[in-house]
Coordinates of C-alpha atoms in Angstrom, one line a residue:
X19 CA 285.9 20.8 -97.3
X20 CA 287.6 23.6 -99.1
X21 CA 287.1 26.9 -97.8
X22 CA 284.7 28.1 -101.3
X23 CA 282.4 25.0 -100.3
X24 CA 282.1 26.1 -97.3
X25 CA 281.5 29.4 -97.9
X26 CA 278.4 27.9 -100.2
X27 CA 276.8 25.9 -97.6
X28 CA 276.9 28.8 -95.0
X29 CA 275.2 30.7 -97.8
X30 CA 272.8 28.1 -99.2
X31 CA 271.3 27.8 -95.2
X32 CA 271.5 31.7 -95.0
X33 CA 269.2 31.9 -97.9
X34 CA 266.8 29.0 -97.0
X35 CA 266.4 29.8 -93.6
X36 CA 267.1 34.1 -93.0
X37 CA 270.2 33.0 -90.6
X38 CA 272.4 30.4 -89.3
X39 CA 274.3 30.2 -86.3
X40 CA 277.9 29.8 -86.4
X41 CA 277.6 26.7 -84.1
X42 CA 275.0 25.1 -85.9
X43 CA 277.0 25.5 -89.2
X44 CA 280.2 23.6 -87.2
X45 CA 278.6 20.6 -86.0
X46 CA 277.3 20.4 -89.3
X47 CA 279.7 21.0 -91.4
X48 CA 282.8 19.6 -88.8
X49 CA 284.9 22.1 -88.6
X50 CA 285.1 24.6 -85.8
X51 CA 283.6 28.1 -84.9
X52 CA 286.9 29.9 -85.4
X53 CA 287.0 28.5 -88.9
X54 CA 283.4 29.4 -89.8
X55 CA 283.1 32.8 -87.9
X56 CA 286.6 32.9 -90.5
X57 CA 284.2 32.5 -93.2
X58 CA 281.1 34.9 -92.1
X59 CA 283.6 37.2 -91.9
X60 CA 284.4 36.9 -95.6
X61 CA 280.8 36.9 -97.4
X62 CA 280.1 39.6 -95.3
X63 CA 283.1 41.4 -96.9
X64 CA 282.2 40.6 -100.0
X65 CA 277.9 41.8 -98.8
X66 CA 276.7 38.3 -99.1
X67 CA 275.5 38.2 -95.0
X68 CA 275.6 40.6 -92.3
X69 CA 277.3 39.3 -89.2
X70 CA 275.1 39.0 -86.0
X71 CA 276.3 38.1 -82.4
X72 CA 276.8 34.0 -82.6
X73 CA 276.3 34.2 -86.7
X74 CA 275.0 35.9 -90.1
X75 CA 271.7 37.0 -91.3
X76 CA 271.0 37.8 -95.3
X77 CA 271.5 41.6 -96.1
X78 CA 268.4 43.7 -96.1
X79 CA 267.4 44.0 -99.8
X80 CA 267.1 40.0 -99.9
X81 CA 264.2 37.6 -98.3
X82 CA 264.4 33.2 -97.3
X83 CA 262.6 31.1 -100.4
X84 CA 259.3 31.0 -98.8
X85 CA 258.6 27.7 -101.5
X86 CA 260.4 25.2 -101.7
X87 CA 263.9 27.1 -99.3
X88 CA 265.9 26.5 -102.6
X89 CA 267.1 30.3 -102.7
X90 CA 266.9 33.3 -101.7
X91 CA 265.3 36.5 -103.8
X92 CA 264.9 39.7 -103.8
X93 CA 263.4 41.6 -101.6
X94 CA 261.6 44.4 -103.7
X95 CA 259.6 42.0 -105.8
X96 CA 258.8 38.6 -105.9
X97 CA 260.2 37.6 -109.2
X98 CA 262.6 35.0 -110.3
X99 CA 266.2 36.6 -111.3
X100 CA 267.7 35.5 -114.3
X101 CA 271.5 35.8 -115.1
X102 CA 272.6 35.6 -118.4
X103 CA 275.7 34.1 -119.1
X104 CA 278.1 33.5 -122.6
X105 CA 280.7 31.9 -122.8
X106 CA 283.4 31.7 -126.0
X107 CA 284.1 27.2 -125.3
X108 CA 282.6 24.5 -123.5
X109 CA 285.1 22.1 -123.8
X110 CA 288.5 24.2 -123.1
X111 CA 288.9 26.4 -119.4
X112 CA 284.5 26.9 -119.3
X113 CA 283.4 24.3 -117.9
X114 CA 283.5 24.4 -114.4
X115 CA 283.7 28.1 -114.0
X116 CA 280.3 27.3 -115.9
X117 CA 279.8 24.7 -113.6
X118 CA 280.3 27.0 -111.0
X119 CA 278.2 29.9 -112.0
X120 CA 275.6 27.1 -112.0
X121 CA 275.5 26.9 -108.3
X122 CA 276.4 30.1 -107.0
X123 CA 273.1 31.4 -109.7
X124 CA 271.4 28.4 -108.1
X125 CA 272.6 29.4 -104.7
X126 CA 271.1 32.9 -104.9
X127 CA 267.6 32.1 -106.5
X128 CA 268.5 33.4 -110.2
X129 CA 267.9 31.2 -112.8
X130 CA 271.0 30.6 -115.6
X131 CA 271.2 30.7 -119.4
X132 CA 273.9 29.7 -120.9
X133 CA 275.1 30.3 -124.6
X134 CA 278.5 28.9 -126.2
X135 CA 280.4 32.0 -128.2
X136 CA 282.8 29.7 -130.1
X137 CA 284.9 32.4 -130.9
X138 CA 282.6 34.7 -133.0
X139 CA 282.7 38.1 -131.9
X140 CA 279.4 38.3 -133.8
X141 CA 277.7 35.8 -133.2
X142 CA 278.5 36.4 -129.2
X143 CA 277.6 39.7 -129.3
X144 CA 273.9 39.3 -131.0
X145 CA 273.6 36.1 -128.3
X146 CA 274.9 39.1 -125.3
X147 CA 271.8 41.2 -127.1
X148 CA 269.1 38.5 -127.5
X149 CA 269.6 37.5 -124.1
X150 CA 269.4 41.3 -122.9
X151 CA 266.0 41.5 -124.5
X152 CA 264.4 38.3 -123.4
X153 CA 264.7 40.5 -120.4
X154 CA 267.8 38.9 -118.0
X155 CA 268.5 40.6 -115.4
X156 CA 272.1 41.2 -116.0
X157 CA 274.8 39.4 -117.4
X158 CA 278.1 37.1 -117.1
X159 CA 280.4 37.8 -120.7
X160 CA 284.3 36.7 -121.6
X161 CA 284.1 38.4 -125.1
X162 CA 286.4 37.0 -128.0
X163 CA 287.7 40.7 -128.4
X164 CA 288.0 41.3 -124.4
X165 CA 291.6 42.6 -124.6
X166 CA 292.2 46.6 -123.9
X167 CA 294.5 46.3 -127.5
X168 CA 291.1 45.9 -129.5
X169 CA 289.2 49.3 -130.5
X170 CA 286.1 47.1 -131.1
X171 CA 286.2 45.9 -127.3
X172 CA 284.3 48.0 -125.6
X173 CA 280.6 47.0 -127.7
X174 CA 279.5 45.4 -124.6
X175 CA 279.5 48.6 -123.3
X176 CA 276.1 49.8 -124.0
X177 CA 274.1 47.2 -123.3
X178 CA 272.0 49.0 -120.5
X179 CA 272.2 46.4 -117.9
X180 CA 274.1 44.7 -115.0
X181 CA 277.0 43.3 -116.2
X182 CA 280.8 41.9 -115.4
X183 CA 283.5 40.2 -117.5
X184 CA 285.1 37.1 -116.9
X185 CA 288.3 36.4 -117.2
X186 CA 288.7 39.7 -119.3
X187 CA 289.9 43.0 -118.2
X188 CA 287.6 46.4 -119.9
X189 CA 289.5 48.9 -122.0
X190 CA 291.5 50.4 -119.7
X191 CA 289.1 54.0 -120.6
X192 CA 285.7 54.4 -120.9
X193 CA 283.3 53.1 -118.4
X194 CA 284.1 51.3 -115.7
X195 CA 283.0 47.7 -116.1
X196 CA 283.3 44.7 -113.3
X197 CA 285.3 41.9 -114.0
X198 CA 286.5 38.9 -112.5
X199 CA 290.6 37.5 -114.3
X200 CA 292.7 35.4 -112.8
X201 CA 296.0 37.4 -112.3
X202 CA 298.4 35.0 -115.3
X203 CA 300.6 37.3 -114.8
X204 CA 301.1 36.3 -111.4
X205 CA 300.5 32.2 -112.6
X206 CA 303.7 33.1 -114.8
X207 CA 305.6 34.7 -112.5
X208 CA 304.8 31.6 -109.5
X209 CA 306.0 28.9 -112.7
X210 CA 309.0 30.7 -113.3
X211 CA 310.3 31.0 -109.8
X212 CA 309.7 27.5 -109.3
X213 CA 311.7 26.6 -112.0
X214 CA 314.5 28.8 -111.0
X215 CA 314.5 28.0 -107.1
X216 CA 314.8 23.8 -108.6
X217 CA 318.8 25.3 -110.5
X218 CA 317.2 26.0 -114.0
X219 CA 318.8 28.8 -115.6
X220 CA 318.4 28.6 -119.3
X221 CA 314.1 29.2 -118.9
X222 CA 311.6 29.6 -122.1
X223 CA 308.1 30.7 -122.5
X224 CA 306.1 28.2 -124.8
X225 CA 302.8 30.2 -125.6
X226 CA 300.1 30.2 -128.5
X227 CA 300.0 34.0 -129.3
X228 CA 296.8 35.8 -130.1
X229 CA 294.4 34.9 -127.1
X230 CA 293.9 37.1 -124.0
X231 CA 295.8 34.8 -121.8
X232 CA 299.2 35.4 -124.3
X233 CA 300.2 38.9 -123.3
X234 CA 299.6 38.7 -119.8
X235 CA 302.4 34.7 -119.4
X236 CA 305.2 37.2 -121.0
X237 CA 304.3 39.4 -119.0
X238 CA 305.2 37.5 -116.3
X239 CA 307.3 35.2 -117.5
X240 CA 309.9 38.4 -118.5
X241 CA 308.9 39.6 -114.5
X242 CA 309.7 36.8 -113.5
X243 CA 313.5 36.2 -115.1
X244 CA 314.1 39.8 -114.4
X245 CA 313.8 39.2 -110.5
X246 CA 315.7 35.8 -110.4
X247 CA 318.9 38.3 -112.6
X248 CA 317.9 35.6 -115.7
X249 CA 317.4 37.0 -119.4
X250 CA 314.9 35.6 -121.8
X251 CA 317.4 32.8 -123.3
X252 CA 318.3 33.8 -126.8
X253 CA 315.9 33.4 -130.4
X254 CA 314.5 30.7 -128.4
X255 CA 313.1 32.5 -125.0
X256 CA 309.6 32.9 -126.3
X257 CA 308.5 30.7 -128.8
X258 CA 304.7 31.5 -130.8
X259 CA 302.9 28.2 -131.5
X260 CA 300.8 31.1 -133.2
X261 CA 296.6 29.0 -133.9
X262 CA 298.0 26.7 -136.2
X263 CA 297.8 22.7 -135.3
X264 CA 300.2 19.9 -134.9
X265 CA 300.8 18.5 -137.9
X266 CA 300.8 22.0 -139.5
X267 CA 304.3 22.9 -140.9
X268 CA 304.5 26.5 -138.9
X269 CA 303.5 24.4 -135.6
X270 CA 305.8 21.5 -136.2
X271 CA 308.8 23.9 -137.5
X272 CA 307.9 26.1 -134.6
X273 CA 308.0 23.3 -132.8
X274 CA 311.4 21.9 -133.7
X275 CA 313.3 24.5 -133.4
X276 CA 312.0 24.2 -129.7
X277 CA 313.8 20.9 -129.6
X278 CA 316.8 21.9 -131.3
X279 CA 317.1 24.2 -128.7
X280 CA 316.6 21.9 -125.7
X281 CA 319.4 19.3 -127.0
X282 CA 321.6 21.7 -127.9
X283 CA 321.7 22.9 -124.7
X284 CA 320.1 26.4 -125.0
X285 CA 316.8 25.4 -123.0
X286 CA 316.6 23.5 -119.6
X287 CA 313.3 23.9 -118.7
X288 CA 309.7 25.8 -120.2
X289 CA 307.1 27.0 -119.4
X290 CA 304.0 26.4 -121.6
X291 CA 300.2 27.2 -122.3
X292 CA 297.7 25.0 -122.7
X293 CA 298.2 22.1 -121.9
X294 CA 297.3 20.1 -124.8
X295 CA 300.6 21.9 -126.2
X296 CA 302.5 21.1 -123.1
X297 CA 301.7 17.2 -123.5
X298 CA 302.4 17.4 -127.3
X299 CA 306.1 18.8 -126.4
X300 CA 306.1 15.8 -123.8
X301 CA 305.9 12.8 -126.4
X302 CA 308.1 14.8 -129.3
X303 CA 310.5 14.9 -126.3
X304 CA 310.7 11.6 -125.9
X305 CA 311.0 10.0 -129.1
X306 CA 313.9 12.6 -129.4
X307 CA 314.8 10.5 -126.5
X308 CA 315.3 13.6 -124.6
X309 CA 314.4 13.4 -121.1
X310 CA 312.1 15.1 -118.5
X311 CA 313.1 16.6 -115.9
X312 CA 316.7 16.2 -117.0
X313 CA 316.6 17.4 -119.9
X314 CA 313.8 20.1 -119.5
X315 CA 311.7 20.8 -117.0
X316 CA 308.3 21.7 -117.6
X317 CA 305.7 23.5 -115.8
X318 CA 302.2 23.5 -117.8
X319 CA 299.6 26.1 -117.7
X320 CA 296.1 26.3 -116.9
X321 CA 296.1 22.7 -115.4
X322 CA 293.0 20.8 -117.4
X323 CA 294.5 18.0 -118.9
X324 CA 298.9 18.7 -117.1
X325 CA 298.0 15.4 -115.1
X326 CA 297.3 13.0 -117.7
X327 CA 300.7 12.6 -119.4
X328 CA 302.3 9.6 -119.8
X329 CA 305.0 11.4 -117.3
X330 CA 302.4 13.9 -114.9
X331 CA 303.2 18.2 -115.3
X332 CA 303.1 20.3 -113.4
X333 CA 300.8 22.8 -114.5
X334 CA 300.0 26.2 -113.2
X335 CA 296.1 26.1 -111.6
X336 CA 293.6 28.8 -112.1
X337 CA 290.7 29.1 -109.8
X338 CA 287.7 28.6 -112.0
X339 CA 285.5 27.9 -109.5
X340 CA 286.4 30.9 -108.1
X341 CA 285.9 33.0 -110.6
X342 CA 282.4 31.8 -111.2
X343 CA 281.7 32.2 -107.8
X344 CA 282.6 35.9 -107.7
X345 CA 281.3 36.9 -110.8
X346 CA 278.0 36.1 -110.2
X347 CA 278.7 37.5 -106.4
X348 CA 279.4 41.1 -108.5
X349 CA 276.5 40.1 -110.5
X350 CA 273.8 39.6 -108.2
X351 CA 274.8 42.4 -105.5
X352 CA 275.1 45.0 -108.9
X353 CA 271.4 43.9 -109.1
X354 CA 270.6 44.3 -105.9
X355 CA 271.9 47.3 -104.9
X356 CA 272.9 49.0 -108.4
X357 CA 274.8 52.5 -106.7
X358 CA 277.4 50.3 -105.1
X359 CA 281.1 51.0 -105.7
X360 CA 282.9 48.9 -108.5
X361 CA 284.3 46.2 -108.0
X362 CA 287.5 44.8 -110.5
X363 CA 288.8 40.8 -108.9
X364 CA 292.0 39.8 -109.3
X365 CA 292.2 35.9 -108.6
X366 CA 295.2 34.1 -108.0
X367 CA 296.6 30.6 -109.2
X368 CA 298.2 28.0 -107.2
X369 CA 300.9 25.6 -108.6
X370 CA 300.6 22.2 -108.5
X371 CA 303.8 20.4 -108.5
X372 CA 304.2 17.1 -110.5
X373 CA 307.0 14.7 -111.8
X374 CA 308.0 17.3 -114.8
X375 CA 309.8 20.1 -113.0
X376 CA 311.7 17.5 -110.7
X377 CA 310.0 19.3 -107.7
X378 CA 307.8 15.5 -106.2

C-alpha cells in the first residue's frame, strides 16, 4: 500500500471515530506500527490530525460524523461543506486529479461540484462565479490563464471565498493565493539527468508551446543540460510543435525537421511533451527506419499513455493523485482556519524508466 493510500485510510478512520490507535491501524493495514506513526506525523504536520500518545485524534474544530460515518464535519455547524472544482479537461491529465479531489473531499465530509472549462477563459470565469453565487465554501481552480505572464490572470483573486489553484502558479504580485503544483522544472531536469547518465549528449526538447507547463519544462531542460556541462543542440535543441495537430503542415514540418536532425546524428535523445506527441514521434521514427533507443533515446512527459506504445516509453510522471489530495487538504484547512499562514505546495514528479531510454 502506498503512503498516500495509508494516509487516506487513517484519515477515514479518524474522521469516522474521532480518534485511532496506532496498533489497531497497523494491524488493519498490515504494516508496522513504526510506519503508521510516521504516517500520523505527516498528517499532523498538515494539520489534519493531532498526535496523542499511542495514536491520533481529530483537530479541535472538527467532530466525527454521527450519521452514517461517512466523514467528519466542522464543529461550528452541522451544514455539509461544499467545494467547487473547475478544471480545463476531463479527458487528459485531470481525470486522476478529479478522482483524488473527490476521494479527499468525501474523506473530510465535503460535497464536490465539478465544472469543465474546456480551456474557455470566459466560460471558466462564469462557472467559478456561478459556484460562488451557489454558496460553495471553497473553490479549487485550474484557470486557463493561470500563468504569471498573463496580465488578466488575477480575476480569481476577487472571488471572495477560500481558493486553491491546482497545477497553476499565481501572479508574482498581488494577494497571496494558495496553490498546489507539480515541479515540472524538476521533472525536466530529472529526464535530462537520466538521459545523460545513459551516455546521451545531444539532447533536445520537443514540446508544445503555449501551455502553462511549457516554460517550466524549458527552464528545467536548459538547467539540466547546464548542470551536465552540455549545450542545447543548435537549431533543433528546442522544437515547438505549437498547438497544431498531426497532419497539418506546421506540425508535420516541425516533426520532419526534428527527424532529419536525428537521421543526421545531430540529436541522440529527446524529452517530449506531451505523451501523444511522443507516440507520434515513435511511429515516425519507425517509418524512417530509425531505432529507439539506438538512434534516439526518448523520455516522455506526463505518463498518461506513454507505456502503451509499441515500445513502452520512459516517462516523467507527475503525482496527480497527490496534487488533488493536497489541494483539498489546503482548502479544508483554510475553511476551518481562515487566519492560518498561507501555503504554496510543490510536489516532485517521478521518473518511470521503460525501454525507450535504454535504462531497462
